[in-house]
mmCIF file of C-alpha atoms in Angstrom:
data_model
loop_
_atom_site.group_PDB
_atom_site.id
_atom_site.type_symbol
_atom_site.label_atom_id
_atom_site.label_comp_id
_atom_site.label_asym_id
_atom_site.label_seq_id
_atom_site.Cartn_x
_atom_site.Cartn_y
_atom_site.Cartn_z
ATOM 1 C CA UNK A 1 -0.016 0.675 0.176
ATOM 2 C CA UNK A 2 1.549 3.064 -1.631
ATOM 3 C CA UNK A 3 1.949 5.486 1.814
ATOM 4 C CA UNK A 4 0.553 8.462 0.775
ATOM 5 C CA UNK A 5 3.485 12.134 1.355
ATOM 6 C CA UNK A 6 1.683 14.703 4.226
ATOM 7 C CA UNK A 7 2.550 18.093 4.285
ATOM 8 C CA UNK A 8 6.072 18.924 5.542
ATOM 9 C CA UNK A 9 4.845 21.806 8.359
ATOM 10 C CA UNK A 10 6.878 24.509 6.655
ATOM 11 C CA UNK A 11 4.849 23.387 3.637
ATOM 12 C CA UNK A 12 1.079 23.857 5.771
ATOM 13 C CA UNK A 13 2.173 27.935 5.876
ATOM 14 C CA UNK A 14 1.597 27.563 2.174
ATOM 15 C CA UNK A 15 -1.229 28.506 1.369
ATOM 16 C CA UNK A 16 -1.643 31.533 4.202
ATOM 17 C CA UNK A 17 1.592 32.533 2.484
ATOM 18 C CA UNK A 18 -0.337 32.493 -0.934
ATOM 19 C CA UNK A 19 -3.109 33.800 -0.070
ATOM 20 C CA UNK A 20 -1.263 37.429 1.338
ATOM 21 C CA UNK A 21 0.264 36.744 -2.372
ATOM 22 C CA UNK A 22 -2.880 37.267 -3.973
ATOM 23 C CA UNK A 23 -4.390 39.662 -2.049
ATOM 24 C CA UNK A 24 -1.292 41.665 -1.978
ATOM 25 C CA UNK A 25 -1.409 41.451 -6.710
ATOM 26 C CA UNK A 26 -5.117 42.176 -6.274
ATOM 27 C CA UNK A 27 -4.202 45.356 -4.884
ATOM 28 C CA UNK A 28 -0.660 45.488 -6.787
ATOM 29 C CA UNK A 29 -3.312 44.851 -10.226
ATOM 30 C CA UNK A 30 -6.295 47.264 -8.153
ATOM 31 C CA UNK A 31 -3.562 49.894 -8.386
ATOM 32 C CA UNK A 32 -2.415 49.775 -11.537
ATOM 33 C CA UNK A 33 -5.800 50.073 -13.728
ATOM 34 C CA UNK A 34 -6.142 53.370 -11.245
ATOM 35 C CA UNK A 35 -3.283 54.569 -12.791
ATOM 36 C CA UNK A 36 -3.699 53.557 -16.320
ATOM 37 C CA UNK A 37 -6.964 55.692 -15.791
ATOM 38 C CA UNK A 38 -5.379 58.632 -15.704
ATOM 39 C CA UNK A 39 -3.081 57.647 -19.087
ATOM 40 C CA UNK A 40 -3.733 60.162 -22.072
ATOM 41 C CA UNK A 41 -2.212 59.244 -25.071
ATOM 42 C CA UNK A 42 -2.318 62.972 -27.104
ATOM 43 C CA UNK A 43 -0.977 63.787 -30.569
ATOM 44 C CA UNK A 44 0.654 67.738 -31.412
ATOM 45 C CA UNK A 45 0.372 69.433 -33.952
ATOM 46 C CA UNK A 46 3.192 68.013 -35.292
ATOM 47 C CA UNK A 47 2.501 63.808 -35.639
ATOM 48 C CA UNK A 48 4.208 63.239 -32.647
ATOM 49 C CA UNK A 49 2.350 60.619 -30.339
ATOM 50 C CA UNK A 50 2.763 62.214 -26.057
ATOM 51 C CA UNK A 51 1.498 60.115 -23.453
ATOM 52 C CA UNK A 52 0.684 61.967 -20.248
ATOM 53 C CA UNK A 53 -0.404 61.583 -17.202
ATOM 54 C CA UNK A 54 -2.796 63.638 -15.519
ATOM 55 C CA UNK A 55 -2.277 64.976 -11.612
ATOM 56 C CA UNK A 56 -5.114 63.752 -9.300
ATOM 57 C CA UNK A 57 -8.098 65.701 -7.151
ATOM 58 C CA UNK A 58 -5.221 64.667 -4.463
ATOM 59 C CA UNK A 59 -2.541 66.640 -5.771
ATOM 60 C CA UNK A 60 -4.258 69.568 -7.283
ATOM 61 C CA UNK A 61 -6.224 70.120 -3.922
ATOM 62 C CA UNK A 62 -2.537 69.100 -2.499
ATOM 63 C CA UNK A 63 -1.077 72.256 -4.548
ATOM 64 C CA UNK A 64 -3.600 74.282 -4.468
ATOM 65 C CA UNK A 65 -3.829 74.503 -0.391
ATOM 66 C CA UNK A 66 -0.251 75.499 -0.131
ATOM 67 C CA UNK A 67 -0.107 78.250 -3.125
ATOM 68 C CA UNK A 68 -3.273 79.018 -0.998
ATOM 69 C CA UNK A 69 -0.679 79.071 2.294
ATOM 70 C CA UNK A 70 1.890 80.685 -0.200
ATOM 71 C CA UNK A 71 -0.563 83.706 -0.874
ATOM 72 C CA UNK A 72 -1.307 84.514 2.273
ATOM 73 C CA UNK A 73 2.031 84.545 3.438
ATOM 74 C CA UNK A 74 3.043 87.287 1.871
ATOM 75 C CA UNK A 75 -0.001 89.020 2.409
ATOM 76 C CA UNK A 76 0.476 88.861 5.827
ATOM 77 C CA UNK A 77 3.930 89.502 5.565
ATOM 78 C CA UNK A 78 4.261 92.274 3.998
ATOM 79 C CA UNK A 79 1.339 93.510 5.881
ATOM 80 C CA UNK A 80 2.599 93.405 8.928
ATOM 81 C CA UNK A 81 5.765 95.387 7.314
ATOM 82 C CA UNK A 82 3.053 98.015 6.540
ATOM 83 C CA UNK A 83 2.493 98.598 10.060
ATOM 84 C CA UNK A 84 4.974 98.853 11.066
ATOM 85 C CA UNK A 85 6.279 101.566 9.021
ATOM 86 C CA UNK A 86 3.148 103.874 9.537
ATOM 87 C CA UNK A 87 4.107 104.425 12.466
ATOM 88 C CA UNK A 88 6.149 105.998 12.256
ATOM 89 C CA UNK A 89 3.401 108.821 9.287
ATOM 90 C CA UNK A 90 1.247 110.750 9.866
ATOM 91 C CA UNK A 91 -2.747 110.018 9.117
ATOM 92 C CA UNK A 92 -2.495 111.394 5.256
ATOM 93 C CA UNK A 93 0.939 108.622 4.402
ATOM 94 C CA UNK A 94 -0.672 106.095 6.427
ATOM 95 C CA UNK A 95 -3.790 106.559 4.329
ATOM 96 C CA UNK A 96 -1.645 105.870 0.997
ATOM 97 C CA UNK A 97 -0.529 103.965 2.121
ATOM 98 C CA UNK A 98 -2.910 101.004 3.726
ATOM 99 C CA UNK A 99 -3.960 101.312 -0.304
ATOM 100 C CA UNK A 100 -1.067 100.873 -1.951
ATOM 101 C CA UNK A 101 -1.349 97.283 -0.043
ATOM 102 C CA UNK A 102 -4.664 97.008 -0.932
ATOM 103 C CA UNK A 103 -2.912 97.677 -4.086
ATOM 104 C CA UNK A 104 -0.279 95.046 -4.605
ATOM 105 C CA UNK A 105 -3.029 92.257 -1.959
ATOM 106 C CA UNK A 106 -5.543 92.519 -5.216
ATOM 107 C CA UNK A 107 -2.210 91.463 -7.378
ATOM 108 C CA UNK A 108 -1.202 88.988 -5.268
ATOM 109 C CA UNK A 109 -4.360 87.280 -5.202
ATOM 110 C CA UNK A 110 -5.656 87.836 -8.535
ATOM 111 C CA UNK A 111 -2.224 87.444 -10.622
ATOM 112 C CA UNK A 112 -0.400 85.044 -8.772
ATOM 113 C CA UNK A 113 -1.331 81.515 -11.094
ATOM 114 C CA UNK A 114 -1.171 84.199 -14.123
ATOM 115 C CA UNK A 115 2.252 84.917 -13.392
ATOM 116 C CA UNK A 116 3.773 81.673 -12.387
ATOM 117 C CA UNK A 117 1.895 79.244 -15.084
ATOM 118 C CA UNK A 118 1.761 81.754 -18.232
ATOM 119 C CA UNK A 119 6.638 81.399 -17.402
ATOM 120 C CA UNK A 120 8.346 78.464 -19.161
ATOM 121 C CA UNK A 121 7.405 75.320 -16.344
ATOM 122 C CA UNK A 122 3.608 76.655 -16.466
ATOM 123 C CA UNK A 123 3.424 75.583 -13.025
ATOM 124 C CA UNK A 124 2.645 77.507 -9.456
ATOM 125 C CA UNK A 125 5.170 76.460 -6.854
ATOM 126 C CA UNK A 126 2.863 74.798 -5.047
ATOM 127 C CA UNK A 127 2.134 72.585 -8.674
ATOM 128 C CA UNK A 128 6.564 72.420 -9.168
ATOM 129 C CA UNK A 129 6.250 70.739 -5.659
ATOM 130 C CA UNK A 130 4.263 68.656 -5.957
ATOM 131 C CA UNK A 131 5.361 67.089 -10.617
ATOM 132 C CA UNK A 132 2.429 69.258 -12.285
ATOM 133 C CA UNK A 133 1.667 71.715 -15.181
ATOM 134 C CA UNK A 134 -0.318 73.031 -16.745
ATOM 135 C CA UNK A 135 -1.174 71.574 -20.065
ATOM 136 C CA UNK A 136 -3.624 72.395 -23.461
ATOM 137 C CA UNK A 137 -6.005 69.595 -23.928
ATOM 138 C CA UNK A 138 -5.032 69.565 -28.532
ATOM 139 C CA UNK A 139 -1.222 69.270 -27.700
ATOM 140 C CA UNK A 140 -0.270 72.387 -28.819
ATOM 141 C CA UNK A 141 1.300 74.967 -26.940
ATOM 142 C CA UNK A 142 -0.762 77.086 -24.187
ATOM 143 C CA UNK A 143 -1.218 80.717 -24.269
ATOM 144 C CA UNK A 144 -1.622 83.497 -22.609
ATOM 145 C CA UNK A 145 -5.136 83.781 -22.724
ATOM 146 C CA UNK A 146 -6.425 79.167 -22.319
ATOM 147 C CA UNK A 147 -3.677 80.838 -18.842
ATOM 148 C CA UNK A 148 -5.615 83.622 -18.488
ATOM 149 C CA UNK A 149 -9.748 82.017 -18.868
ATOM 150 C CA UNK A 150 -8.616 78.816 -16.761
ATOM 151 C CA UNK A 151 -8.010 81.170 -13.707
ATOM 152 C CA UNK A 152 -9.975 84.428 -13.867
ATOM 153 C CA UNK A 153 -13.154 81.252 -13.552
ATOM 154 C CA UNK A 154 -11.108 80.168 -10.445
ATOM 155 C CA UNK A 155 -12.585 83.323 -8.785
ATOM 156 C CA UNK A 156 -15.873 82.431 -9.214
ATOM 157 C CA UNK A 157 -15.286 79.578 -8.155
ATOM 158 C CA UNK A 158 -13.634 80.357 -4.974
ATOM 159 C CA UNK A 159 -13.145 84.461 -4.805
ATOM 160 C CA UNK A 160 -16.822 84.783 -5.539
ATOM 161 C CA UNK A 161 -18.751 82.026 -3.306
ATOM 162 C CA UNK A 162 -16.031 83.372 0.030
ATOM 163 C CA UNK A 163 -16.759 86.767 -0.422
ATOM 164 C CA UNK A 164 -20.895 85.212 0.069
ATOM 165 C CA UNK A 165 -19.539 83.739 3.069
ATOM 166 C CA UNK A 166 -17.990 86.417 4.837
ATOM 167 C CA UNK A 167 -20.427 88.164 4.185
ATOM 168 C CA UNK A 168 -23.328 86.102 5.647
ATOM 169 C CA UNK A 169 -21.596 85.841 8.275
ATOM 170 C CA UNK A 170 -21.579 89.420 9.127
ATOM 171 C CA UNK A 171 -24.048 90.508 8.479
ATOM 172 C CA UNK A 172 -27.982 90.242 8.956
ATOM 173 C CA UNK A 173 -28.112 86.868 6.748
ATOM 174 C CA UNK A 174 -26.757 83.728 7.445
ATOM 175 C CA UNK A 175 -28.686 82.394 3.845
ATOM 176 C CA UNK A 176 -26.046 84.569 2.148
ATOM 177 C CA UNK A 177 -23.027 81.992 3.856
ATOM 178 C CA UNK A 178 -25.056 79.149 2.477
ATOM 179 C CA UNK A 179 -25.208 80.177 -0.700
ATOM 180 C CA UNK A 180 -21.299 80.570 -0.337
ATOM 181 C CA UNK A 181 -21.368 77.302 0.824
ATOM 182 C CA UNK A 182 -22.703 75.092 -1.597
ATOM 183 C CA UNK A 183 -21.589 76.964 -4.220
ATOM 184 C CA UNK A 184 -17.501 76.659 -3.218
ATOM 185 C CA UNK A 185 -18.140 72.589 -2.313
ATOM 186 C CA UNK A 186 -19.943 72.235 -6.410
ATOM 187 C CA UNK A 187 -17.570 73.620 -7.577
ATOM 188 C CA UNK A 188 -14.555 72.406 -5.315
ATOM 189 C CA UNK A 189 -15.924 69.139 -5.791
ATOM 190 C CA UNK A 190 -16.447 69.619 -9.458
ATOM 191 C CA UNK A 191 -12.372 67.703 -10.655
ATOM 192 C CA UNK A 192 -13.720 64.661 -9.017
ATOM 193 C CA UNK A 193 -16.323 63.743 -10.848
ATOM 194 C CA UNK A 194 -15.394 63.643 -14.140
ATOM 195 C CA UNK A 195 -12.691 61.963 -15.608
ATOM 196 C CA UNK A 196 -10.429 64.031 -16.655
ATOM 197 C CA UNK A 197 -9.983 65.554 -13.028
ATOM 198 C CA UNK A 198 -10.995 68.705 -15.073
ATOM 199 C CA UNK A 199 -11.768 72.138 -12.599
ATOM 200 C CA UNK A 200 -14.482 74.214 -14.300
ATOM 201 C CA UNK A 201 -11.509 77.105 -15.497
ATOM 202 C CA UNK A 202 -9.665 73.767 -17.550
ATOM 203 C CA UNK A 203 -13.249 73.085 -19.507
ATOM 204 C CA UNK A 204 -13.610 76.631 -20.482
ATOM 205 C CA UNK A 205 -9.732 77.314 -21.218
ATOM 206 C CA UNK A 206 -9.250 73.671 -22.789
ATOM 207 C CA UNK A 207 -6.497 72.550 -20.142
ATOM 208 C CA UNK A 208 -4.792 69.283 -17.801
ATOM 209 C CA UNK A 209 -3.341 69.295 -15.234
ATOM 210 C CA UNK A 210 -0.820 66.764 -16.437
ATOM 211 C CA UNK A 211 2.102 65.015 -14.251
ATOM 212 C CA UNK A 212 5.837 66.313 -15.136
ATOM 213 C CA UNK A 213 7.886 64.378 -13.108
ATOM 214 C CA UNK A 214 11.924 65.323 -12.716
ATOM 215 C CA UNK A 215 13.768 62.946 -15.021
ATOM 216 C CA UNK A 216 16.608 61.603 -13.153
ATOM 217 C CA UNK A 217 19.482 60.862 -14.983
ATOM 218 C CA UNK A 218 21.622 58.087 -14.534
ATOM 219 C CA UNK A 219 25.555 58.882 -14.231
ATOM 220 C CA UNK A 220 28.123 58.369 -17.178
ATOM 221 C CA UNK A 221 29.858 54.707 -16.530
ATOM 222 C CA UNK A 222 32.302 55.806 -19.673
ATOM 223 C CA UNK A 223 33.005 58.613 -17.043
ATOM 224 C CA UNK A 224 34.095 56.190 -14.584
ATOM 225 C CA UNK A 225 37.402 55.117 -16.468
ATOM 226 C CA UNK A 226 38.349 57.485 -17.675
ATOM 227 C CA UNK A 227 38.333 59.630 -13.647
ATOM 228 C CA UNK A 228 39.136 56.431 -12.734
ATOM 229 C CA UNK A 229 42.645 55.995 -15.059
ATOM 230 C CA UNK A 230 41.146 53.255 -16.728
ATOM 231 C CA UNK A 231 41.625 53.882 -20.247
ATOM 232 C CA UNK A 232 45.144 54.031 -19.919
ATOM 233 C CA UNK A 233 45.482 50.761 -17.892
ATOM 234 C CA UNK A 234 43.028 49.471 -21.002
ATOM 235 C CA UNK A 235 44.477 49.840 -24.006
ATOM 236 C CA UNK A 236 41.695 47.146 -26.259
ATOM 237 C CA UNK A 237 43.128 46.868 -30.191
ATOM 238 C CA UNK A 238 41.193 47.926 -32.486
ATOM 239 C CA UNK A 239 40.408 44.210 -33.739
ATOM 240 C CA UNK A 240 39.986 43.401 -30.239
ATOM 241 C CA UNK A 241 37.066 46.661 -30.112
ATOM 242 C CA UNK A 242 35.088 45.220 -32.844
ATOM 243 C CA UNK A 243 34.485 41.911 -32.240
ATOM 244 C CA UNK A 244 31.074 43.666 -30.952
ATOM 245 C CA UNK A 245 28.526 46.156 -32.070
ATOM 246 C CA UNK A 246 25.846 48.360 -30.105
ATOM 247 C CA UNK A 247 23.221 45.508 -28.864
ATOM 248 C CA UNK A 248 25.932 44.033 -27.307
ATOM 249 C CA UNK A 249 26.683 47.754 -26.057
ATOM 250 C CA UNK A 250 23.088 48.127 -25.165
ATOM 251 C CA UNK A 251 23.520 44.718 -23.384
ATOM 252 C CA UNK A 252 26.716 45.656 -21.375
ATOM 253 C CA UNK A 253 25.237 48.438 -20.318
ATOM 254 C CA UNK A 254 22.196 46.466 -18.638
ATOM 255 C CA UNK A 255 24.993 44.281 -16.963
ATOM 256 C CA UNK A 256 26.613 47.223 -15.668
ATOM 257 C CA UNK A 257 24.159 49.590 -14.292
ATOM 258 C CA UNK A 258 21.459 46.563 -13.248
ATOM 259 C CA UNK A 259 23.258 43.294 -12.667
ATOM 260 C CA UNK A 260 25.309 40.842 -9.466
ATOM 261 C CA UNK A 261 29.109 40.873 -9.116
ATOM 262 C CA UNK A 262 28.117 37.564 -9.975
ATOM 263 C CA UNK A 263 26.738 37.576 -12.984
ATOM 264 C CA UNK A 264 29.473 40.721 -13.614
ATOM 265 C CA UNK A 265 31.868 38.268 -13.408
ATOM 266 C CA UNK A 266 31.304 35.650 -15.678
ATOM 267 C CA UNK A 267 30.168 38.375 -18.483
ATOM 268 C CA UNK A 268 34.306 39.596 -18.340
ATOM 269 C CA UNK A 269 34.748 36.131 -18.593
ATOM 270 C CA UNK A 270 33.102 36.120 -21.955
ATOM 271 C CA UNK A 271 33.798 39.305 -22.539
ATOM 272 C CA UNK A 272 38.752 38.275 -21.989
ATOM 273 C CA UNK A 273 37.589 34.115 -23.935
ATOM 274 C CA UNK A 274 36.101 37.320 -27.403
ATOM 275 C CA UNK A 275 38.334 39.232 -27.216
ATOM 276 C CA UNK A 276 41.462 37.103 -26.257
ATOM 277 C CA UNK A 277 42.472 39.651 -23.653
ATOM 278 C CA UNK A 278 45.078 38.422 -19.897
ATOM 279 C CA UNK A 279 43.990 38.892 -17.386
ATOM 280 C CA UNK A 280 46.027 40.694 -15.570
ATOM 281 C CA UNK A 281 47.192 41.405 -11.394
ATOM 282 C CA UNK A 282 45.075 43.390 -9.803
ATOM 283 C CA UNK A 283 41.694 43.903 -12.426
ATOM 284 C CA UNK A 284 39.093 43.714 -11.038
ATOM 285 C CA UNK A 285 35.953 41.970 -13.302
ATOM 286 C CA UNK A 286 34.029 45.514 -12.342
ATOM 287 C CA UNK A 287 36.900 47.902 -13.818
ATOM 288 C CA UNK A 288 38.089 45.967 -16.919
ATOM 289 C CA UNK A 289 33.923 46.115 -17.808
ATOM 290 C CA UNK A 290 34.082 48.890 -17.775
ATOM 291 C CA UNK A 291 36.949 50.393 -19.163
ATOM 292 C CA UNK A 292 35.661 47.870 -22.213
ATOM 293 C CA UNK A 293 32.196 49.443 -22.448
ATOM 294 C CA UNK A 294 33.995 52.703 -22.087
ATOM 295 C CA UNK A 295 35.835 51.687 -25.662
ATOM 296 C CA UNK A 296 33.887 50.007 -27.248
ATOM 297 C CA UNK A 297 31.806 52.806 -26.923
ATOM 298 C CA UNK A 298 34.466 55.006 -27.776
ATOM 299 C CA UNK A 299 34.518 52.988 -31.383
ATOM 300 C CA UNK A 300 31.306 52.491 -31.881
ATOM 301 C CA UNK A 301 30.598 56.529 -32.173
ATOM 302 C CA UNK A 302 33.727 57.310 -34.695
ATOM 303 C CA UNK A 303 32.039 53.859 -36.674
ATOM 304 C CA UNK A 304 29.250 55.711 -36.849
ATOM 305 C CA UNK A 305 30.420 59.006 -37.555
ATOM 306 C CA UNK A 306 31.905 58.076 -40.469
ATOM 307 C CA UNK A 307 28.542 56.748 -41.985
ATOM 308 C CA UNK A 308 30.072 52.888 -40.719
ATOM 309 C CA UNK A 309 27.415 51.237 -38.250
ATOM 310 C CA UNK A 310 28.460 47.581 -36.407
ATOM 311 C CA UNK A 311 24.822 45.961 -35.522
ATOM 312 C CA UNK A 312 26.248 42.951 -33.349
ATOM 313 C CA UNK A 313 29.383 40.357 -33.279
ATOM 314 C CA UNK A 314 27.129 39.047 -36.020
ATOM 315 C CA UNK A 315 28.052 41.931 -38.470
ATOM 316 C CA UNK A 316 31.379 41.520 -40.049
ATOM 317 C CA UNK A 317 30.631 43.902 -42.826
#
């Protein structure tokens, strides 16, 4: 009679582990699906296809909050400075100074967004802090008219109901405050209930708020060998650098950037055998690979300058 093997004690926990893994996998898939809903394919007037990722309503709210804090910090700081200066003024001068400050307050409140968004970065400090910017929905250039339209609408969305609320709070009727509160809620919640996360101002101006994260450039591998004097120690002949082509250069770059020391060792050994290189005393696999990468890249760039390309190691032209 054949004995049915019982699962080992450690294997009895595997269903629990697999359930956790499945839960994490479902969470990752749900997050990936949520992120994919924010991606838009855009064709520019020049015919170039661009994949854009829209900012979420939370990111837009965060950027708006940062900008509001900056605006009020400017207003309060200048007002305190005005009070300090007005102590040494006469009454007539104080009135003029206060009138000038009111004009300054008006410009900060109404032109803060316009001044920053009409620039090349098309983003206020709040948007830049969260990696966002404004873009035209047709793929064209963001025009001054669009920037003006989307920001003047903000006064209707937020500024006007805010004034209604203040009037109601300090007036005889609370209906005015309630009207302002409802008005603000309708416009502030508008980005949540449309798939493109647009404000009413974006809808009218034809704009989007998209993510524009800063691209982090990786270090140049070839510069490492130059800085460490590796080019003088590893002198490869033309025949040795001609052993590989563009394809192998890209593979070698991936190996240098991403692979483990064990894989680097194996690749270094294969290249040494291929080009007939004898390992020198004190030579490390990483230094050899970086030096050969630099030499191969210089050789390929030189050949391409002369109109000759070597696609891979099988290209024997």
